[in-house]
Amino acid sequence: MLELVCNNQLFNPYVDGMYGGYWKPKKYHRNPRDPGAKLEMIEVEQKEATIRRIKNEDCLDGWKVVADKLVEDNLYKRTHNNILRVFCYEEDVTNGWRYFALEPYSATLYEYCTGRYKGAMPNQSQVLYQIVNGICYLHVEGIIHGDLNPLNVVVAAHSQPVRMKISDSRLTTFSEVRSEERMIGDGTSLKNLELCQSKYWTLPEQKDVVEKKADVDFVAAGCLLFYYLKSAKHVFGDDLESILKNLKEKNPVNLKELSNNHVAYDPIQKMIIPPTNGLSPLPKVKEKFEKALSLQVTDKLLGHGSFGNVYEGKFNGDPVAVKQMTTTTAERKIIQREMSIHMELNHVNVVKLLDVADSADNRLTQLVLELCAGTLEDWADEKKYNGPKLPKLPPDELVLYQIANGLHYIHSRNLVHRDIKPDNILISTTTPVQMKVSDLSFVKKTRKDIYSQSEIRGTLLWLAPERLKFLGDSELPDATIKSDTFSSGCVFFYFLTRGIHPFGKNVVDVPVNILKNKQEELVSYKQNLAADDVNGRILARLIEDMIQFEEKERIGLPEVIKQLAAVLYGMDKSKFQLSLVEASLGWDYIIGSHPTELILACANEEKLIFYTAENLAIPFSNWRKKKEEVTLQHLNLGRVYSLEWNINRTQLAARYHRDTVVWSYPECEILFQKKLPHFTSTINWNPTRPNLFAAHYNGDCQVFVCDSSIGDVITPIDCKRVSAVKWISENRIAVASSWNGTIKIFEMEENNLTTTRLVKEFTHGEHCDYLEWNEMTQYLASFSDNGIKIWSMDDDMPIYSLKFPLQKEEEEKVKDFAWRLCTGNGEEEGGIEMARKSANNFTFAYASPRNGVFIWNPLESEQQPRRLSQEKYIETVAFSSDGRFLAAGGKKKLLIWSAEDWVQINKVNMDMKYGLRNMSFFTTKSTNLYENKLTVNYEYGDWSLIECAFEESNISDSASEIPTESAEDVMDLK
Ligand code: ADP
Ligand code: MG
């Protein structure tokens, strides 16, 4: 049986002979009935590895000794943190290859420094320290690396914490051999890559010595650190030739580019010109970097924990809290679980874990946490507390909302906290103040897992009855999110009453009362509430629902959040702000919100993910994955531009740079994948036929009508310079041209969709940019920067029209328009004729980057556009699907109005580098604004989602400047 399997898929294009693969660790089994027998080898699960293939003749003399040592180190789990592990190796004698199975890694230093890798990295002082630390270790073990270069220093992003590792220790001869074979890369990358040959990392006199001295590693290490600090620059020169020359002359010409008080200046200088006395500069350098490690721990104690104490510290110059934990084997598992889970979490109401760092002596694991002011317990009992001054907390309702929000976020990530109590709720030092759920030492996956449940610690006061009940038994039932809800209900009460437990004032009674379901204190609290204290009653009721004895009667956190949101919204509407949602979604996703359900489809070139939540009051940050994400890497699709749901939401179409793809939903099978000529720019689903869509590219001369059920184009429609396409019924499609401003209506035969004929033609003007169809009035609207026209199919002239004043500057031109569609139930009295007379059906909005946002209604008496806002640089306008809201957005601002009375609800300042791509509302039938969300995609933005959420804010100018004005500079022609 082979131990090592190479899948022959090139793993890293920058290093020759690197492949993906796996290896099977050897495991032996002794037959208990026959202790004398030979050990049997048993099958073990294979593990992922990076496979390094090296020609026999390229291996250095003595490679085997080093390789054996590294394999053994790995076997006994004593591989140094900064050395890449070697799992095993094998020889292919016939073909003259040796295969090494190495620990997988994320990137080489070369990729990081040349900008090809943008993933996780340790911070700067850690990188410096770790590289030197790894090399020092090799030297102590008597191993000279001999070929240190940017390809042999790697980033292991999978390890906790992320670490730099030295690879390829003493396995191969020098990299010259390899670089000649290199095939990939454009000219520039090849040039950078050539720099990785070992002759650029050693002094010429060191080159020919076969039995190298440790000196060669000093020089290389010095050059590497500089290369890292100066993003791929070489300390001895800017081009290959001068580097060689300067190495020969020992003239590090670029060193001056590093400030001489930089912590690495002296070390680099000492390393690149090695001392003549043969002493290694590395131990001193290591010591210096160790001292400069960005984490400093003071002796100021913040709190005692069961795994260790929490001290104040500094991390990259910022104050932090450092939870120090000894890493004895028994606790190691718990600690590692805590940090790997915690690292992934990112929420305003959950304490952020900034870094995990081994202490310099490797005895402690240090969790670097965002520094908080104190706990809820400290706050309730300020007499006992002697830490730094606690800030004034936000209104009670908001405090509760934040706690619920943080805990619900943890639940949404499939975790149970299991230790919610006042001393695990921290108070931020930020303004506005935020409550933070902390201490994830007992967090657990909600799915049943093997981890033992038996440990219960500390006080029993906050434990749900179903957990308390079983305390004496050996087997504790699985903690559920409902148990967390119970604990948080108790914490809510504790907070509202400044320190009282709902089940009793006397700590001895509490567990007993919990088991007896005797909510002593809550009962008397309710009795003492003032008659007019409406919110007090709501909150008491809420807590009562949260601490119900029976789990199934206990309210869920989604409902808690919704109720608190309602209370908050009722309290103060001016505090109602839009907030950006930090994408748990990552970078450059396009978002398509499901038209009727709480589902958000997000796609980028690698993944398709669906998010969902229990109700629309849940902030986007807490939305959870609806199903396993779909990976798309192998499809090689390129960048994504848009995502569109079809009419009955059974399919989702995405426009990628290369292909147009349609998935079935929810199965996510690919129904259609095609490279249409001139990649498409827009996808238009047919309003009644679920498989039919039209795709086109602006400026192209064809529209492709496609059928996802047959996975192909069924007919192309020819039209010069297509600028907009809109289905206007199941068989009719309107196609606008930017060439002469005509709008052509094509009709497809009912039973043979492949034949199309032109049935109507309008002329919008010089060109036409957008089309919109209104089902109720059966009118088509066309739009360009010179005006809006509304067409009936029975007339050749527009029914209404608005002409925008001539704008010379590109900037001043009207950019976007929207037609408010009042969906209604479609059965309004009077049908089309009545609909055509109702002013309600004729509200248009448009935005001009220079002049602001306008609305226009041709049926209103004056027929004049009204200016809603003078805000500049608005690029996009959109109505919510129910017609209740209008949003306008640009790089700098997002504005929202009620479309009923045009009161401006909201204004948010943004500062986006790139323009807006699209914007759409998520709406429910509820009239509560807190149950509305807006999704916004920015071009290349990290921010893609915007939502209405609660936030204490100092900006209160929002609702003030609203007056609409008639715009003198706009004329109506008709
Ligand atoms: P344990 O798991 O042992 O309970 P915690 O993480 O709860 O450890 O920390 C113990 C105590 O340390 C907390 O109750 C609190 O007083 C203090 N503490 C923990 N984290 C922070 C922090 N980020 N900022 C300020 N104080 C903290
Ligand atoms: Mg704690």
Short mmCIF file of C-alpha atoms in Angstrom, two decimals, residues 109-362:
data_model
loop_
_atom_site.label_atom_id
_atom_site.label_comp_id
_atom_site.label_asym_id
_atom_site.label_seq_id
_atom_site.Cartn_x
_atom_site.Cartn_y
_atom_site.Cartn_z
CA LEU A 109 6.28 34.50 0.85
CA TYR A 110 6.84 35.21 -2.83
CA GLU A 111 3.13 35.14 -3.51
CA TYR A 112 2.39 37.33 -0.52
CA CYS A 113 5.03 39.93 -1.35
CA THR A 114 4.10 40.14 -5.00
CA GLY A 115 0.43 40.60 -4.15
CA ARG A 116 -0.72 37.22 -5.41
CA TYR A 117 -1.84 36.08 -1.99
CA LYS A 118 -4.19 38.26 0.01
CA GLY A 119 -5.30 35.85 2.71
CA ALA A 120 -4.53 35.69 6.40
CA MET A 121 -1.03 36.59 7.61
CA PRO A 122 0.48 36.96 11.05
CA ASN A 123 1.20 40.59 11.87
CA GLN A 124 4.50 42.15 10.91
CA SER A 125 6.45 41.59 14.09
CA GLN A 126 5.24 38.01 14.20
CA VAL A 127 6.41 37.40 10.64
CA LEU A 128 9.89 38.74 11.39
CA TYR A 129 10.11 36.77 14.59
CA GLN A 130 8.76 33.54 13.19
CA ILE A 131 11.02 33.41 10.15
CA VAL A 132 14.09 33.89 12.32
CA ASN A 133 12.72 31.51 14.93
CA GLY A 134 12.32 28.75 12.38
CA ILE A 135 15.83 29.16 11.01
CA CYS A 136 17.28 29.29 14.51
CA TYR A 137 15.58 26.03 15.32
CA LEU A 138 17.13 24.35 12.27
CA HIS A 139 20.56 25.57 13.26
CA VAL A 140 20.15 24.37 16.81
CA GLU A 141 19.24 20.98 15.38
CA GLY A 142 22.35 21.05 13.24
CA ILE A 143 20.50 21.58 9.97
CA ILE A 144 21.65 24.22 7.56
CA HIS A 145 18.87 25.11 5.19
CA GLY A 146 21.12 26.28 2.39
CA ASP A 147 18.41 27.41 0.00
CA LEU A 148 16.36 30.02 1.77
CA ASN A 149 14.42 32.08 -0.72
CA PRO A 150 10.90 33.53 -0.95
CA LEU A 151 9.51 30.24 -2.24
CA ASN A 152 10.71 28.34 0.80
CA VAL A 153 9.06 30.52 3.39
CA VAL A 154 5.37 29.75 3.50
CA VAL A 155 2.21 30.93 5.16
CA ALA A 156 0.21 28.23 6.92
CA ALA A 157 -3.14 29.96 7.13
CA HIS A 158 -4.88 26.82 8.35
CA SER A 159 -2.89 26.66 11.56
CA GLN A 160 -4.11 28.42 14.67
CA PRO A 161 -2.72 31.03 14.85
CA VAL A 162 -1.64 31.62 11.26
CA ARG A 163 2.06 30.94 11.09
CA MET A 164 5.08 31.45 8.88
CA LYS A 165 6.94 28.24 8.23
CA ILE A 166 10.25 27.33 6.69
CA SER A 167 10.01 24.57 4.13
CA ASP A 168 12.30 22.50 1.96
CA SER A 169 14.95 22.32 4.62
CA ARG A 170 18.01 20.79 3.14
CA LEU A 171 16.16 18.56 0.76
CA THR A 172 17.20 19.78 -2.62
CA THR A 173 20.19 21.29 -4.24
CA PHE A 174 19.86 24.83 -5.25
CA SER A 175 17.07 26.41 -7.12
CA GLU A 176 18.93 27.25 -10.33
CA VAL A 177 18.06 23.88 -11.73
CA ARG A 178 14.41 24.46 -11.20
CA SER A 179 14.03 27.91 -12.53
CA GLU A 180 15.03 26.96 -16.03
CA GLU A 181 12.13 24.59 -16.27
CA ARG A 182 9.64 27.16 -15.26
CA MET A 183 6.91 27.52 -17.81
CA ILE A 184 4.25 29.69 -16.37
CA GLY A 185 3.73 33.36 -15.86
CA ASP A 186 3.76 36.43 -17.97
CA GLY A 187 6.99 38.33 -18.44
CA THR A 188 6.85 40.23 -15.20
CA SER A 189 6.06 37.36 -12.92
CA LEU A 190 8.84 35.39 -14.48
CA LYS A 191 11.21 38.19 -13.70
CA ASN A 192 10.13 38.33 -10.09
CA LEU A 193 10.27 34.61 -9.91
CA GLU A 194 13.79 34.45 -11.23
CA LEU A 195 14.79 36.47 -8.24
CA CYS A 196 13.99 33.40 -6.16
CA GLN A 197 17.01 31.48 -7.39
CA SER A 198 19.50 30.87 -4.67
CA LYS A 199 22.31 32.88 -6.29
CA TYR A 200 20.41 36.03 -5.44
CA TRP A 201 20.22 35.08 -1.79
CA THR A 202 23.81 34.20 -1.05
CA LEU A 203 27.16 35.85 -1.36
CA PRO A 204 29.05 34.62 -4.39
CA GLU A 205 31.84 33.14 -2.30
CA GLN A 206 29.28 30.93 -0.59
CA LYS A 207 27.90 29.57 -3.77
CA ASP A 208 30.35 26.89 -4.69
CA VAL A 209 30.96 25.48 -1.28
CA VAL A 210 29.25 22.14 -1.30
CA GLU A 211 29.31 21.67 2.41
CA LYS A 212 27.72 24.96 3.30
CA LYS A 213 28.21 26.86 6.48
CA ALA A 214 25.42 28.41 8.45
CA ASP A 215 26.48 31.80 7.08
CA VAL A 216 24.58 31.19 3.91
CA ASP A 217 21.36 31.12 5.89
CA PHE A 218 22.17 34.42 7.64
CA VAL A 219 22.59 36.29 4.39
CA ALA A 220 19.48 34.78 2.90
CA ALA A 221 17.43 35.42 6.04
CA GLY A 222 18.48 39.07 6.11
CA CYS A 223 17.54 39.48 2.44
CA LEU A 224 14.24 37.70 3.05
CA LEU A 225 13.22 39.95 5.89
CA PHE A 226 13.92 42.99 3.76
CA TYR A 227 12.08 41.40 0.85
CA TYR A 228 9.11 40.91 3.15
CA LEU A 229 9.16 44.40 4.65
CA LYS A 230 9.58 46.13 1.30
CA SER A 231 7.08 44.04 -0.69
CA ALA A 232 9.35 41.98 -2.91
CA LYS A 233 12.26 44.40 -3.09
CA HIS A 234 15.78 43.02 -2.82
CA VAL A 235 18.13 44.72 -0.41
CA PHE A 236 21.06 44.37 -2.81
CA GLY A 237 19.47 46.01 -5.83
CA ASP A 238 16.54 46.48 -8.15
CA ASP A 239 17.46 44.26 -11.07
CA LEU A 240 18.99 40.84 -11.28
CA GLU A 241 22.29 42.01 -12.69
CA SER A 242 22.94 44.69 -10.11
CA ILE A 243 21.88 42.37 -7.31
CA LEU A 244 24.61 39.92 -8.29
CA LYS A 245 27.13 42.70 -8.62
CA ASN A 246 26.23 44.26 -5.28
CA LEU A 247 26.22 40.91 -3.54
CA LYS A 248 29.75 40.44 -4.77
CA GLU A 249 30.71 43.86 -3.51
CA LYS A 250 28.74 43.36 -0.31
CA ASN A 251 26.93 46.56 -0.97
CA PRO A 252 23.28 46.47 0.20
CA VAL A 253 22.24 49.52 -1.80
CA ASN A 254 18.59 49.42 -0.82
CA LEU A 255 19.04 49.08 2.92
CA LYS A 256 18.74 52.83 3.31
CA GLU A 257 15.09 52.51 2.27
CA LEU A 258 14.42 51.04 5.66
CA SER A 259 14.40 53.63 8.38
CA ASN A 260 17.39 53.03 10.62
CA ASN A 261 15.24 53.01 13.70
CA HIS A 262 13.07 50.23 12.30
CA VAL A 263 13.33 47.24 14.57
CA ALA A 264 14.62 45.10 11.69
CA TYR A 265 17.26 47.54 10.43
CA ASP A 266 20.11 46.45 12.66
CA PRO A 267 19.29 42.76 12.45
CA ILE A 268 19.14 42.84 8.66
CA GLN A 269 22.41 44.68 8.48
CA LYS A 270 24.07 42.15 10.76
CA MET A 271 22.73 39.22 8.80
CA ILE A 272 23.48 40.26 5.25
CA ILE A 273 27.13 40.98 6.02
CA PRO A 274 27.94 37.99 8.17
CA PRO A 275 30.52 38.45 10.89
CA THR A 276 33.99 37.14 10.25
CA ASN A 277 34.25 35.60 13.68
CA GLY A 278 31.89 32.80 12.70
CA LEU A 279 29.41 33.65 15.45
CA SER A 280 25.76 33.42 14.48
CA PRO A 281 23.89 36.71 14.66
CA LEU A 282 20.58 34.85 14.74
CA PRO A 283 20.06 34.28 18.47
CA LYS A 284 20.48 38.00 19.15
CA VAL A 285 18.19 38.88 16.26
CA LYS A 286 15.59 36.47 17.51
CA GLU A 287 15.78 37.96 20.96
CA LYS A 288 15.33 41.43 19.57
CA PHE A 289 12.28 40.46 17.52
CA GLU A 290 10.85 38.58 20.43
CA LYS A 291 10.98 41.74 22.52
CA ALA A 292 9.34 43.70 19.73
CA LEU A 293 6.53 41.23 19.24
CA SER A 294 3.46 43.29 18.85
CA LEU A 295 1.79 41.75 21.84
CA GLN A 296 2.78 43.10 25.21
CA VAL A 297 1.13 41.92 28.35
CA THR A 298 1.03 44.16 31.42
CA ASP A 299 0.47 42.92 34.94
CA LYS A 300 -2.80 44.79 35.20
CA LEU A 301 -5.32 42.08 36.02
CA LEU A 302 -8.75 42.43 34.41
CA GLY A 303 -10.31 39.26 35.65
CA HIS A 304 -9.79 35.71 36.81
CA GLY A 305 -10.80 32.95 34.54
CA SER A 306 -10.98 29.24 35.10
CA PHE A 307 -8.28 28.58 32.50
CA GLY A 308 -6.08 31.49 33.40
CA ASN A 309 -6.13 35.16 34.09
CA VAL A 310 -7.03 38.05 31.87
CA TYR A 311 -4.57 40.94 31.75
CA GLU A 312 -4.52 44.24 30.00
CA GLY A 313 -2.02 44.39 27.17
CA LYS A 314 -1.08 46.12 23.96
CA PHE A 315 -1.41 44.65 20.53
CA ASN A 316 -0.06 46.57 17.57
CA GLY A 317 -0.19 49.68 19.71
CA ASP A 318 -3.82 49.27 20.74
CA PRO A 319 -4.95 48.35 24.24
CA VAL A 320 -6.31 44.82 24.40
CA ALA A 321 -7.27 42.18 26.92
CA VAL A 322 -5.07 39.09 26.98
CA LYS A 323 -6.48 35.83 28.25
CA GLN A 324 -3.51 33.73 29.20
CA MET A 325 -4.00 30.03 29.33
CA THR A 326 -1.52 27.36 30.23
CA THR A 327 -1.46 24.69 27.63
CA THR A 328 -1.26 21.53 29.61
CA THR A 329 -2.47 18.66 27.52
CA ALA A 330 -5.76 18.17 29.31
CA GLU A 331 -6.94 21.67 28.60
CA ARG A 332 -5.38 22.01 25.23
CA LYS A 333 -8.40 20.65 23.42
CA ILE A 334 -10.80 23.02 25.10
CA ILE A 335 -8.59 25.99 24.45
CA GLN A 336 -8.08 25.11 20.86
CA ARG A 337 -11.73 24.63 20.32
CA GLU A 338 -12.50 27.95 21.92
CA MET A 339 -10.07 29.83 19.77
CA SER A 340 -10.74 28.20 16.46
CA ILE A 341 -14.46 28.76 16.86
CA HIS A 342 -14.03 32.24 18.23
CA MET A 343 -11.64 33.33 15.48
CA GLU A 344 -14.38 32.82 12.94
CA LEU A 345 -16.86 35.04 14.70
CA ASN A 346 -17.26 38.63 13.75
CA HIS A 347 -20.08 40.64 15.25
CA VAL A 348 -20.44 43.95 17.09
CA ASN A 349 -22.06 42.22 20.01
CA VAL A 350 -19.57 39.40 20.39
CA VAL A 351 -16.14 40.12 21.83
CA LYS A 352 -13.65 39.99 19.01
CA LEU A 353 -10.72 37.63 19.19
CA LEU A 354 -7.96 39.57 17.49
CA ASP A 355 -5.14 37.08 17.56
CA VAL A 356 -3.86 33.98 19.21
CA ALA A 357 -0.20 34.00 20.03
CA ASP A 358 2.06 31.57 21.76
CA SER A 359 3.95 33.24 24.55
CA ALA A 360 7.65 33.62 23.86
CA ASP A 361 8.48 30.66 26.10
CA ASN A 362 5.79 28.55 24.41
#
